[in-house]
C-alpha positions as CSV (number, residue, x, y, z in Angstrom):
1,L,87.1,116.9,125.6
2,R,89.5,119.9,125.8
3,N,91.2,118.8,122.5
4,A,87.8,118.4,120.8
5,C,86.9,122.0,121.9
6,R,90.1,123.4,120.6
7,E,89.7,121.5,117.3
8,G,86.2,122.9,117.0
9,L,87.5,126.4,117.7
10,A,90.2,125.9,115.0
11,D,87.6,124.8,112.5
12,L,85.4,127.9,113.3
13,E,88.4,130.2,113.0
14,A,89.4,128.7,109.6
15,K,85.8,129.2,108.3
16,S,86.0,132.8,109.5
17,D,89.3,133.3,107.6
18,N,91.2,133.8,110.9
19,F,94.0,131.5,109.8
20,V,96.6,132.4,112.4
21,E,94.1,131.7,115.2
22,S,93.0,128.5,113.5
23,Q,96.6,127.2,113.2
24,N,97.3,128.1,116.8
25,Y,94.4,126.0,118.0
26,Y,95.3,123.1,115.7
27,Q,98.9,123.3,117.1
28,Q,97.6,123.1,120.6
29,V,95.6,119.9,119.8
30,Q,98.7,118.3,118.2
31,T,101.0,119.3,121.1
32,A,98.7,117.5,123.5
33,A,99.9,114.3,121.8
34,P,96.6,112.7,121.0
35,D,96.2,109.5,119.2
36,S,97.4,109.0,115.6
37,I,93.9,109.3,114.1
38,T,93.5,112.8,115.7
39,Q,97.0,113.7,114.3
40,V,96.0,112.6,110.8
41,R,92.7,114.6,111.0
42,V,94.4,117.8,112.4
43,N,97.2,117.7,109.9
44,A,94.7,117.3,107.1
45,K,92.8,120.3,108.3
46,R,96.0,122.3,108.7
47,A,96.8,121.5,105.1
48,D,93.5,122.9,104.0
49,V,94.1,126.1,106.1
50,Y,97.5,126.5,104.5
51,L,96.0,126.1,101.1
52,Q,93.4,128.8,101.9
53,Q,96.4,131.1,102.6
54,N,98.0,130.1,99.3
55,D,100.9,128.5,101.2
56,I,101.4,125.5,98.9
57,F,104.6,124.3,100.5
58,N,103.2,124.1,104.0
59,A,99.9,122.6,102.7
60,A,101.8,119.8,100.9
61,N,104.0,119.3,104.0
62,S,101.0,119.0,106.3
63,L,99.2,116.7,104.0
64,D,102.4,114.5,103.7
65,Q,102.6,114.4,107.5
66,A,99.0,113.4,107.8
67,L,99.6,110.6,105.3
68,T,102.6,109.3,107.2
69,Q,100.6,109.2,110.5
70,V,98.0,106.9,109.2
71,P,98.2,103.8,111.4
72,R,99.8,100.9,109.6
73,N,98.0,98.2,111.5
74,R,94.4,99.0,110.5
75,Q,92.2,100.6,107.8
76,L,90.7,104.0,108.5
77,S,86.9,104.1,108.7
78,K,85.0,106.3,106.3
79,E,84.5,108.9,109.1
80,E,88.2,108.8,110.1
81,S,89.4,109.3,106.5
82,K,86.9,112.0,105.3
83,D,89.1,115.0,106.3
84,L,92.2,113.3,104.8
85,I,90.4,112.6,101.6
86,A,89.1,116.2,101.3
87,A,92.6,117.7,102.1
88,N,94.2,115.3,99.7
89,R,91.8,116.3,96.9
90,N,92.3,120.0,97.5
91,V,96.0,120.1,98.2
92,R,97.1,117.6,95.5
93,S,95.2,119.5,92.8
94,A,96.8,122.8,93.8
95,V,100.3,121.2,94.0
96,I,100.0,119.6,90.6
97,K,98.8,122.9,89.1
98,K,101.1,125.3,90.9
99,A,104.1,123.5,92.3
100,P,104.4,120.0,90.7
101,K,107.9,119.5,92.2
102,L,106.2,119.2,95.6
103,D,104.0,116.3,94.5
104,N,104.6,113.0,96.2
105,D,102.9,109.8,95.3
106,F,101.8,108.3,98.6
107,V,100.4,105.0,97.4
108,E,103.6,103.1,97.7
109,A,104.5,104.7,101.1
110,L,101.0,104.1,102.4
111,P,100.0,100.5,101.6
112,T,97.1,100.5,104.1
113,A,95.5,103.6,102.6
114,P,91.7,103.4,102.4
115,V,90.5,102.4,98.9
116,S,88.4,105.6,98.8
117,L,91.6,107.7,99.4
118,V,93.5,105.9,96.7
119,T,90.6,106.3,94.3
120,S,90.1,109.9,95.1
121,D,93.9,110.6,94.8
122,N,94.1,109.0,91.4
123,F,91.1,110.9,90.1
124,T,92.3,114.2,91.5
125,R,95.7,113.6,89.9
126,F,94.0,112.8,86.6
127,Q,91.9,115.9,86.6
128,A,94.6,118.3,87.7
129,T,97.2,116.8,85.3
130,R,94.7,117.0,82.4
131,E,93.9,120.7,83.4
132,V,97.6,121.6,83.0
133,G,97.7,120.1,79.5
134,K,99.5,116.8,80.2
135,R,96.9,114.4,78.7
136,A,99.1,111.3,78.4
137,E,100.2,111.6,82.0
138,A,96.6,112.3,83.0
139,E,95.5,109.1,81.3
140,D,98.1,107.1,83.2
141,K,96.7,108.4,86.5
142,L,93.2,107.4,85.4
């Protein structure tokens, strides 16, 4: 319950553009060593907060951490994967457009990824790659 309250406070602080406070609350949740699903969700949310701060490096790093924490022994439910899908869409698009060297293809590293995440990732990569003028590469993503 305490972690859920902290996570809720972090979400509110992020929506109020109080990014330092938001990251502090998220860090408190992660330090409490909750289950891997919570770690995935919080890292995905942290990625979005970093992105709001235009910190592409830390946004990509937090997203990659979230992806590596997805449990290998089961599929995530739609509810469990919604924050991860949203962060992946936002962060991957920004990375491809602003810092393509930070882009990591997670599909091979995450064979148990929810189909919705893989589909969203491929479509996001298609759109972002097309927007930066790489049509042939974009078509490969599609």
